[in-house]
Tab-separated table of C-alpha atoms in Angstrom:
chain	number	residue	atom	x	y	z
A	1	MET	CA	27.832	60.914	86.652
A	2	LEU	CA	27.110	59.768	83.090
A	3	GLU	CA	29.267	56.759	83.842
A	4	GLN	CA	26.425	55.442	86.352
A	5	GLU	CA	23.746	56.618	84.468
A	6	VAL	CA	25.257	54.576	81.769
A	7	THR	CA	25.698	51.492	84.110
A	8	SER	CA	22.308	51.682	85.546
A	9	LEU	CA	20.602	52.045	81.847
A	10	LYS	CA	22.265	48.756	81.054
A	11	ARG	CA	21.091	47.080	84.092
A	12	LYS	CA	17.579	48.499	83.287
A	13	LEU	CA	18.194	46.839	79.882
A	14	ILE	CA	19.467	43.335	81.111
A	15	GLU	CA	16.251	43.357	83.594
A	16	TYR	CA	14.034	44.128	80.644
A	17	ALA	CA	15.893	41.429	78.578
A	18	ALA	CA	15.484	39.022	81.511
A	19	LEU	CA	12.027	39.716	81.442
A	20	VAL	CA	11.628	38.814	77.572
A	21	GLU	CA	13.558	36.105	77.512
A	22	LYS	CA	11.169	34.616	80.272
A	23	MET	CA	8.394	35.431	77.861
A	24	ILE	CA	10.235	33.360	75.050
A	25	ASP	CA	10.622	30.257	77.153
A	26	LYS	CA	7.110	30.475	78.711
A	27	SER	CA	5.610	30.811	75.243
A	28	ILE	CA	7.764	27.790	74.250
A	29	LYS	CA	7.171	25.460	77.199
A	30	GLY	CA	3.240	26.257	77.146
A	31	LEU	CA	3.323	24.834	73.678
A	32	LEU	CA	5.415	22.068	74.323
A	33	ASN	CA	3.753	21.001	77.783
A	34	LYS	CA	0.042	22.625	76.188
A	35	ASP	CA	0.017	24.731	79.416
A	36	LYS	CA	-2.405	27.570	79.140
A	37	ASN	CA	-1.361	29.130	82.132
A	38	LEU	CA	2.059	30.147	80.879
A	39	PHE	CA	0.154	31.408	77.735
A	40	PHE	CA	-1.957	33.411	79.939
A	41	GLU	CA	0.622	34.475	82.018
A	42	VAL	CA	2.861	35.951	78.632
A	43	ARG	CA	-0.322	37.449	76.848
A	44	ASP	CA	-1.703	39.099	79.867
A	45	LYS	CA	0.817	39.877	82.694
A	46	ASP	CA	4.328	39.924	81.085
A	47	GLU	CA	3.169	41.998	77.603
A	48	PRO	CA	2.015	44.693	79.779
A	49	ARG	CA	5.093	44.769	81.584
A	50	ALA	CA	7.446	44.475	78.595
A	51	ASN	CA	5.850	47.418	76.966
A	52	ASP	CA	6.230	49.784	80.380
A	53	PHE	CA	10.112	48.655	79.939
A	54	GLU	CA	10.383	49.820	76.639
A	55	ILE	CA	8.657	53.217	77.450
A	56	GLU	CA	10.326	53.674	80.369
A	57	LEU	CA	13.884	52.741	78.714
A	58	GLU	CA	13.260	54.885	75.662
A	59	ASP	CA	12.739	58.179	78.134
A	60	LEU	CA	15.732	57.138	80.238
A	61	CYS	CA	18.020	57.210	76.853
A	62	THR	CA	16.589	60.546	76.113
A	63	VAL	CA	16.910	61.912	79.632
A	64	ILE	CA	20.618	61.069	79.515
A	65	ILE	CA	21.827	62.389	76.417
A	66	ALA	CA	19.876	65.449	77.446
A	67	LYS	CA	21.556	65.659	80.813
A	68	TYR	CA	24.837	64.846	80.059
A	69	GLN	CA	25.435	65.683	76.036
A	70	PRO	CA	27.995	62.627	76.090
A	71	ALA	CA	30.497	62.600	73.451
A	72	ALA	CA	30.160	60.351	70.762
A	73	LYS	CA	31.777	57.269	71.766
A	74	ASP	CA	28.884	57.191	74.427
A	75	LEU	CA	26.437	58.317	72.573
A	76	ARG	CA	26.681	55.593	70.243
A	77	THR	CA	26.443	53.509	73.087
A	78	ILE	CA	23.286	54.940	74.462
A	79	MET	CA	21.566	54.971	70.530
A	80	ARG	CA	22.637	51.254	70.431
A	81	VAL	CA	20.560	50.643	73.573
A	82	SER	CA	17.764	52.135	72.120
A	83	GLN	CA	17.823	50.089	69.186
A	84	MET	CA	18.201	46.967	71.547
A	85	ASN	CA	15.376	48.357	73.629
A	86	ASN	CA	12.978	48.516	70.160
A	87	ASP	CA	14.529	44.831	69.395
A	88	LEU	CA	13.457	43.617	72.713
A	89	GLU	CA	9.658	45.019	72.146
A	90	ARG	CA	9.618	42.979	68.868
A	91	LEU	CA	10.884	39.855	70.802
A	92	ALA	CA	8.143	40.103	73.249
A	93	ASP	CA	6.088	40.873	70.271
A	94	LEU	CA	6.874	37.569	69.015
A	95	ALA	CA	6.484	35.682	72.313
A	96	VAL	CA	2.843	36.536	72.355
A	97	ASN	CA	2.421	35.576	68.572
A	98	ILE	CA	3.603	32.258	69.682
A	99	VAL	CA	0.784	32.228	72.349
A	100	GLU	CA	-1.628	33.193	70.472
A	101	SER	CA	-1.213	30.265	68.136
A	102	GLY	CA	-0.245	27.974	71.136
A	103	LEU	CA	-3.658	28.895	72.256
A	104	ILE	CA	-5.325	27.773	69.238
A	105	LEU	CA	-3.530	24.505	69.019
A	106	VAL	CA	-4.245	23.353	72.597
A	107	GLU	CA	-7.968	23.630	71.946
A	108	LYS	CA	-7.298	20.741	69.283
A	109	PRO	CA	-6.321	17.492	69.037
A	110	PRO	CA	-2.370	17.184	68.840
A	111	LEU	CA	-0.553	16.874	65.326
A	112	LYS	CA	1.800	14.242	65.460
A	113	PRO	CA	4.692	15.744	63.796
A	114	LEU	CA	5.983	19.014	65.719
A	115	ILE	CA	8.565	18.152	63.479
A	116	ASP	CA	11.677	20.268	64.229
A	117	ILE	CA	10.034	22.844	66.024
A	118	PRO	CA	11.120	22.118	69.479
A	119	HIS	CA	14.703	21.847	68.191
A	120	MET	CA	14.195	25.594	66.736
A	121	ALA	CA	12.542	26.588	69.903
A	122	ARG	CA	16.049	25.718	71.826
A	123	ILE	CA	17.967	27.324	69.348
A	124	ALA	CA	16.096	30.538	69.402
A	125	SER	CA	15.672	30.327	73.232
A	126	LYS	CA	19.279	29.818	73.397
A	127	MET	CA	20.446	32.498	71.095
A	128	VAL	CA	18.224	34.852	73.137
A	129	LYS	CA	19.859	34.202	76.565
A	130	ASP	CA	23.190	34.342	74.969
A	131	SER	CA	22.729	37.685	73.106
A	132	ILE	CA	21.831	38.898	76.604
A	133	ASP	CA	24.649	36.891	78.263
A	134	SER	CA	27.252	38.850	75.178
A	135	PHE	CA	25.822	42.213	76.497
A	136	THR	CA	26.028	41.632	80.213
A	137	ASN	CA	29.495	40.317	80.133
A	138	GLU	CA	30.491	42.622	77.437
A	139	ASP	CA	31.767	39.538	75.278
A	140	PRO	CA	32.184	39.936	71.718
A	141	ILE	CA	33.111	36.433	71.022
A	142	LEU	CA	30.086	34.758	72.079
A	143	ALA	CA	27.893	37.781	70.163
A	144	LYS	CA	29.713	36.270	67.125
A	145	ASP	CA	28.774	32.901	68.144
A	146	VAL	CA	25.136	33.570	67.876
A	147	CYS	CA	25.240	35.399	64.519
A	148	LYS	CA	26.568	32.543	63.380
A	149	ARG	CA	23.587	30.103	64.897
A	150	ASP	CA	21.341	32.529	62.660
A	151	GLN	CA	21.934	30.191	59.489
A	152	THR	CA	21.331	27.105	61.121
A	153	ILE	CA	17.549	28.101	62.567
A	154	ASP	CA	16.930	29.702	59.056
A	155	ASP	CA	17.615	26.424	57.162
A	156	LEU	CA	15.898	24.616	60.285
A	157	LYS	CA	12.830	26.753	59.421
A	158	ASP	CA	13.054	25.799	55.589
A	159	GLN	CA	12.731	22.259	56.637
A	160	VAL	CA	9.918	22.533	58.727
A	161	MET	CA	8.094	24.009	56.103
A	162	ARG	CA	8.482	21.813	53.565
A	163	GLU	CA	7.900	19.118	55.851
A	164	LEU	CA	4.790	20.868	57.089
A	165	ILE	CA	3.152	21.770	53.658
A	166	THR	CA	3.705	18.120	52.442
A	167	TYR	CA	1.868	16.979	55.671
A	168	MET	CA	-0.699	19.057	54.692
A	169	MET	CA	-1.057	17.904	51.430
A	170	SER	CA	-1.435	14.186	52.461
A	171	ASP	CA	-3.751	15.023	55.604
A	172	VAL	CA	-6.108	17.777	54.716
A	173	SER	CA	-7.829	18.067	58.178
A	174	SER	CA	-4.086	18.880	59.306
A	175	ILE	CA	-4.136	22.217	57.315
A	176	GLU	CA	-5.201	24.638	60.044
A	177	ARG	CA	-2.713	23.082	62.873
A	178	ALA	CA	-0.117	22.893	60.527
A	179	PHE	CA	-0.355	26.561	59.404
A	180	GLN	CA	-0.688	27.379	63.129
A	181	LEU	CA	2.707	25.715	63.304
A	182	ILE	CA	4.281	27.605	60.560
A	183	ARG	CA	3.452	30.601	62.314
A	184	ILE	CA	5.006	29.650	65.098
A	185	ALA	CA	8.193	28.615	62.867
A	186	ASN	CA	8.100	32.267	61.319
A	187	SER	CA	8.323	33.361	64.939
A	188	LEU	CA	11.118	31.239	65.929
A	189	GLU	CA	12.881	32.236	62.836
A	190	ARG	CA	12.295	36.266	63.367
A	191	ILE	CA	13.227	35.853	67.161
A	192	GLY	CA	16.759	34.108	65.687
A	193	ASP	CA	17.121	37.203	63.761
A	194	LEU	CA	16.413	39.541	66.808
A	195	ALA	CA	18.776	37.873	68.710
A	196	THR	CA	21.570	38.392	65.709
A	197	ASN	CA	20.316	42.177	65.699
A	198	ILE	CA	21.022	42.064	69.666
A	199	CYS	CA	24.699	40.806	69.091
A	200	GLU	CA	25.578	42.950	66.465
A	201	ASP	CA	24.702	45.718	68.554
A	202	VAL	CA	27.127	44.185	71.499
A	203	ILE	CA	29.781	44.335	68.777
A	204	TYR	CA	29.329	47.400	67.983
A	205	ILE	CA	29.365	48.851	71.584
A	206	VAL	CA	32.376	46.812	72.425
A	207	GLU	CA	34.685	46.994	69.503
A	208	GLY	CA	33.256	50.132	67.894
A	209	LYS	CA	32.526	48.136	64.231
A	210	THR	CA	29.182	48.167	62.473
A	211	ILE	CA	28.521	44.791	61.115
A	212	LYS	CA	24.884	45.264	60.223
A	213	HIS	CA	23.500	43.778	57.000
A	214	GLY	CA	26.450	41.746	56.680
A	215	LYS	CA	28.684	44.697	55.636
A	216	ALA	CA	31.449	45.629	57.901
A	217	GLU	CA	32.065	49.753	57.830
B	1	MET	CA	23.031	75.425	62.846
B	2	LEU	CA	20.775	72.733	64.453
B	3	GLU	CA	17.747	73.584	62.933
B	4	GLN	CA	19.173	73.343	59.211
B	5	GLU	CA	20.478	69.955	60.467
B	6	VAL	CA	17.255	68.553	61.871
B	7	THR	CA	15.984	70.196	58.832
B	8	SER	CA	18.212	68.494	56.520
B	9	LEU	CA	17.929	65.311	58.455
B	10	LYS	CA	14.196	65.062	58.050
B	11	ARG	CA	15.111	65.923	54.011
B	12	LYS	CA	17.062	62.574	54.144
B	13	LEU	CA	14.590	60.619	55.773
B	14	ILE	CA	11.782	61.500	53.389
B	15	GLU	CA	13.773	60.716	50.711
B	16	TYR	CA	14.645	57.217	52.411
B	17	ALA	CA	10.723	56.813	52.927
B	18	ALA	CA	10.170	57.826	49.037
B	19	LEU	CA	12.650	54.876	48.309
B	20	VAL	CA	10.434	52.485	50.505
B	21	GLU	CA	7.395	53.243	49.499
B	22	LYS	CA	8.241	52.467	45.820
B	23	MET	CA	9.830	49.420	46.779
B	24	ILE	CA	6.257	48.193	48.464
B	25	ASP	CA	4.229	49.397	45.544
B	26	LYS	CA	6.753	47.669	42.843
B	27	SER	CA	6.411	44.548	44.988
B	28	ILE	CA	2.718	44.786	44.991
B	29	LYS	CA	2.460	45.608	41.207
B	30	GLY	CA	4.565	42.737	40.545
B	31	LEU	CA	2.832	40.878	42.360
B	32	LEU	CA	-0.704	41.735	40.198
B	33	ASN	CA	1.201	41.888	36.924
B	34	LYS	CA	3.284	38.740	37.489
B	35	ASP	CA	6.429	41.265	36.727
B	36	LYS	CA	9.697	39.433	37.616
B	37	ASN	CA	11.702	42.363	36.477
B	38	LEU	CA	10.051	44.654	39.208
B	39	PHE	CA	11.234	41.573	41.783
B	40	PHE	CA	14.313	42.104	40.930
B	41	GLU	CA	14.706	45.650	40.933
B	42	VAL	CA	13.359	45.765	44.464
B	43	ARG	CA	15.535	43.029	45.858
B	44	ASP	CA	18.792	43.243	43.846
B	45	LYS	CA	18.473	47.221	43.230
B	46	ASP	CA	16.530	49.037	45.784
B	47	GLU	CA	17.025	46.772	49.087
B	48	PRO	CA	20.902	47.233	48.846
B	49	ARG	CA	20.059	51.427	48.759
B	50	ALA	CA	17.703	51.021	51.755
B	51	ASN	CA	20.262	49.799	53.729
B	52	ASP	CA	22.793	52.367	52.896
B	53	PHE	CA	20.072	55.052	53.467
B	54	GLU	CA	19.581	53.443	57.211
B	55	ILE	CA	23.150	53.149	58.236
B	56	GLU	CA	23.528	56.753	57.083
B	57	LEU	CA	20.732	58.180	58.680
B	58	GLU	CA	21.697	56.405	62.265
B	59	ASP	CA	25.008	58.049	61.862
B	60	LEU	CA	23.548	61.172	61.148
B	61	CYS	CA	21.176	61.431	64.264
B	62	THR	CA	24.187	60.409	66.575
B	63	VAL	CA	26.353	63.067	64.679
B	64	ILE	CA	23.801	65.860	65.044
B	65	ILE	CA	23.139	65.096	68.816
B	66	ALA	CA	27.057	65.012	69.375
B	67	LYS	CA	27.851	67.813	67.687
B	68	TYR	CA	24.790	70.502	68.828
B	69	GLN	CA	23.697	68.525	72.147
B	70	PRO	CA	20.048	70.018	71.546
B	71	ALA	CA	17.896	69.970	74.217
B	72	ALA	CA	15.195	67.512	75.327
B	73	LYS	CA	12.770	68.618	72.590
B	74	ASP	CA	14.676	68.417	69.420
B	75	LEU	CA	16.727	65.418	70.909
B	76	ARG	CA	13.275	63.587	71.493
B	77	THR	CA	12.644	64.604	67.497
B	78	ILE	CA	15.928	62.941	66.494
B	79	MET	CA	15.375	59.886	68.660
B	80	ARG	CA	11.985	59.540	66.982
B	81	VAL	CA	13.765	60.119	63.503
B	82	SER	CA	15.941	57.471	64.659
B	83	GLN	CA	12.906	55.149	65.549
B	84	MET	CA	11.500	55.709	62.141
B	85	ASN	CA	14.516	55.286	60.227
B	86	ASN	CA	14.265	51.488	61.914
B	87	ASP	CA	10.952	51.259	60.655
B	88	LEU	CA	11.650	51.845	57.239
B	89	GLU	CA	14.375	49.086	57.495
B	90	ARG	CA	11.837	46.928	58.586
B	91	LEU	CA	9.298	48.277	55.775
B	92	ALA	CA	11.749	47.696	53.250
B	93	ASP	CA	12.332	43.609	54.748
B	94	LEU	CA	8.466	43.446	54.065
B	95	ALA	CA	8.857	44.528	50.401
B	96	VAL	CA	11.299	42.006	50.071
B	97	ASN	CA	9.348	39.207	51.465
B	98	ILE	CA	6.642	39.985	49.337
B	99	VAL	CA	9.083	39.703	46.497
B	100	GLU	CA	10.231	36.576	47.435
B	101	SER	CA	6.682	35.146	47.850
B	102	GLY	CA	5.790	36.735	44.304
B	103	LEU	CA	9.094	35.266	43.071
B	104	ILE	CA	7.669	31.472	43.782
B	105	LEU	CA	4.412	32.449	42.640
B	106	VAL	CA	5.189	33.837	39.370
B	107	GLU	CA	6.604	30.317	38.169
B	108	LYS	CA	3.012	28.325	39.227
B	109	PRO	CA	-0.423	28.519	37.466
B	110	PRO	CA	-2.348	31.438	38.827
B	111	LEU	CA	-4.393	30.519	42.064
B	112	LYS	CA	-7.660	32.009	41.084
B	113	PRO	CA	-8.825	33.618	44.197
B	114	LEU	CA	-6.521	36.515	44.861
B	115	ILE	CA	-9.131	37.328	47.444
B	116	ASP	CA	-8.453	40.262	49.217
B	117	ILE	CA	-5.068	40.755	48.869
B	118	PRO	CA	-5.172	43.675	46.028
B	119	HIS	CA	-7.472	45.218	48.331
B	120	MET	CA	-5.502	44.846	51.472
B	121	ALA	CA	-2.675	46.300	49.078
B	122	ARG	CA	-4.189	49.198	48.115
B	123	ILE	CA	-4.821	50.282	51.974
B	124	ALA	CA	-1.251	49.000	53.249
B	125	SER	CA	0.317	51.074	50.150
B	126	LYS	CA	-2.091	54.185	51.130
B	127	MET	CA	-1.127	53.529	54.545
B	128	VAL	CA	2.597	54.338	54.032
B	129	LYS	CA	2.278	56.882	51.931
B	130	ASP	CA	0.129	58.856	54.094
B	131	SER	CA	2.159	58.091	56.945
B	132	ILE	CA	5.220	59.727	54.852
B	133	ASP	CA	2.950	62.288	53.859
B	134	SER	CA	1.688	63.064	57.537
B	135	PHE	CA	5.479	63.160	58.240
B	136	THR	CA	6.335	65.779	55.321
B	137	ASN	CA	3.446	68.015	56.365
B	138	GLU	CA	3.579	67.452	59.904
B	139	ASP	CA	-0.049	66.906	59.804
B	140	PRO	CA	-1.299	64.775	62.975
B	141	ILE	CA	-4.574	64.747	61.769
B	142	LEU	CA	-3.583	62.599	58.778
B	143	ALA	CA	-1.524	60.449	60.767
B	144	LYS	CA	-4.401	59.856	63.648
B	145	ASP	CA	-6.363	58.654	60.429
B	146	VAL	CA	-3.934	56.162	59.430
B	147	CYS	CA	-4.068	54.881	62.787
B	148	LYS	CA	-7.360	54.102	62.735
B	149	ARG	CA	-7.218	52.175	59.259
B	150	ASP	CA	-4.788	49.733	60.867
B	151	GLN	CA	-7.891	47.816	62.295
B	152	THR	CA	-9.279	47.434	58.606
B	153	ILE	CA	-6.488	45.950	57.591
B	154	ASP	CA	-5.945	43.524	60.546
B	155	ASP	CA	-9.873	42.185	59.860
B	156	LEU	CA	-9.118	41.623	56.048
B	157	LYS	CA	-5.941	39.814	56.985
B	158	ASP	CA	-7.998	37.558	59.476
B	159	GLN	CA	-10.595	37.124	56.586
B	160	VAL	CA	-7.932	36.419	54.054
B	161	MET	CA	-6.384	33.726	56.286
B	162	ARG	CA	-9.800	32.123	56.695
B	163	GLU	CA	-10.507	31.715	52.949
B	164	LEU	CA	-7.208	30.855	52.198
B	165	ILE	CA	-7.264	27.755	54.465
B	166	THR	CA	-10.558	26.738	53.394
B	167	TYR	CA	-9.151	26.981	49.832
B	168	MET	CA	-6.302	24.925	50.556
B	169	MET	CA	-8.700	22.050	52.130
B	170	SER	CA	-10.784	21.898	49.201
B	171	ASP	CA	-7.704	21.995	46.994
B	172	VAL	CA	-4.859	20.248	47.987
B	173	SER	CA	-2.514	21.085	45.057
B	174	SER	CA	-3.311	24.800	45.646
B	175	ILE	CA	-1.556	24.425	49.166
B	176	GLU	CA	2.066	25.631	48.152
B	177	ARG	CA	0.089	28.778	46.484
B	178	ALA	CA	-2.250	29.467	49.219
B	179	PHE	CA	0.602	29.375	51.672
B	180	GLN	CA	2.694	32.024	49.742
B	181	LEU	CA	-0.159	33.951	49.634
B	182	ILE	CA	-0.681	33.595	53.222
B	183	ARG	CA	2.672	35.125	53.805
B	184	ILE	CA	1.813	37.770	51.750
B	185	ALA	CA	-1.330	39.132	53.452
B	186	ASN	CA	1.124	38.672	56.969
B	187	SER	CA	3.592	41.547	55.098
B	188	LEU	CA	0.757	43.763	54.261
B	189	GLU	CA	-0.615	43.422	57.787
B	190	ARG	CA	2.845	44.262	59.135
B	191	ILE	CA	3.582	46.892	56.616
B	192	GLY	CA	0.043	48.532	58.162
B	193	ASP	CA	1.374	48.103	62.117
B	194	LEU	CA	4.865	50.140	60.893
B	195	ALA	CA	3.003	52.612	58.805
B	196	THR	CA	1.052	53.176	62.249
B	197	ASN	CA	4.361	53.191	64.330
B	198	ILE	CA	5.181	55.982	61.817
B	199	CYS	CA	2.191	57.793	62.556
B	200	GLU	CA	2.645	57.473	66.098
B	201	ASP	CA	6.183	59.239	65.960
B	202	VAL	CA	4.724	61.780	63.882
B	203	ILE	CA	1.793	62.529	66.604
B	204	TYR	CA	4.552	62.517	69.123
B	205	ILE	CA	6.866	65.029	67.337
B	206	VAL	CA	3.936	67.184	66.315
B	207	GLU	CA	2.207	67.144	69.612
B	208	GLY	CA	4.242	65.980	71.863
B	209	LYS	CA	2.232	62.904	73.116
B	210	THR	CA	3.441	59.188	73.141
B	211	ILE	CA	0.585	57.191	72.019
B	212	LYS	CA	2.749	53.507	71.830
B	213	HIS	CA	0.934	50.296	72.850
B	214	GLY	CA	-2.330	52.376	72.439
B	215	LYS	CA	-1.723	54.373	75.861
B	216	ALA	CA	-1.538	57.857	76.022
B	217	GLU	CA	0.738	59.223	78.453
């Protein structure tokens, strides 16, 4: 039955999302604790699994549509699940980006001011968690709340950038490390964007309204 | 008829792609010629149009599937077109990122070494052009050629990064400008990635083979 297939598709997406959420958390934890093992886990064990998930889910979406030829409403849900699948892959890539910067940073003496990066990381990670919860529980109120947090993380990133640039200027030997921190701040900001994308899809699936690009239609 | 609808869907995607290609070219040209008008065009005129295109195409994909309930092969094509649509939106965003950095740079005295950025920009822009041509002409040979170029642009980016970091270290007053150039180099690298994604989709549509994540299946 179509309904069962859509339910199992959603379950698979939630499983994938749980993996990606863990990847992000591990990449951040690895950074805060200078734990190379967590970095290797994300890069060498989780990332290939994430890629397999994405391919499997893409295939599943197509198979369900071909088999059940769902009506517009279900079809739109499946198409959004396919978009979310794509966003999860991008989130996994961002976790790997953080890991790559982390692996460079871990070899160097610590740069005192991680500044607001741990704070950004906490917000980003919570946004991802809540975006997935909002999908699991079909909770548009939580989804809308996540969308609102995106501005906070954008503002934090701008502040982190300004501070790191000032820091680079005052201490030339910090440039390379500061640069990796900037890369991490960028990744965290994009993680927030993607969590927002997922929430927009959840709102669409539950309420049938498109709020992409900040415009309702 | 389904065939006609798919043809018109493809035509619309090509139209969208042409807009995005122009956005990227304008953002680069604006950077090389310090032409603020080009930046404003991209940000204020082209970007909203790009967003409208994306929403329209997403809708069109769903409507065609719902109306014609195509068999697996056509369906997979339409699902890939939907992915390409998503990639085009991300390309448009990257053009806007370049514009944002460009607008900051244009207000400051020029930093002598644009280094290999114009070279990277030429390759990235050609990759986008060829990815779209490979779709328009259903040309998997061209598509595969584009995929190969991705390594060149990745290598160039690493080199640009190294040179800019060295430059920042030797001249503290260059940091903020060098930083914007790094942001641009990052955007160009991601433009190359997305052109590669599009080409992988073209290869899939023409040859029926998935080569995502570097694995054939």
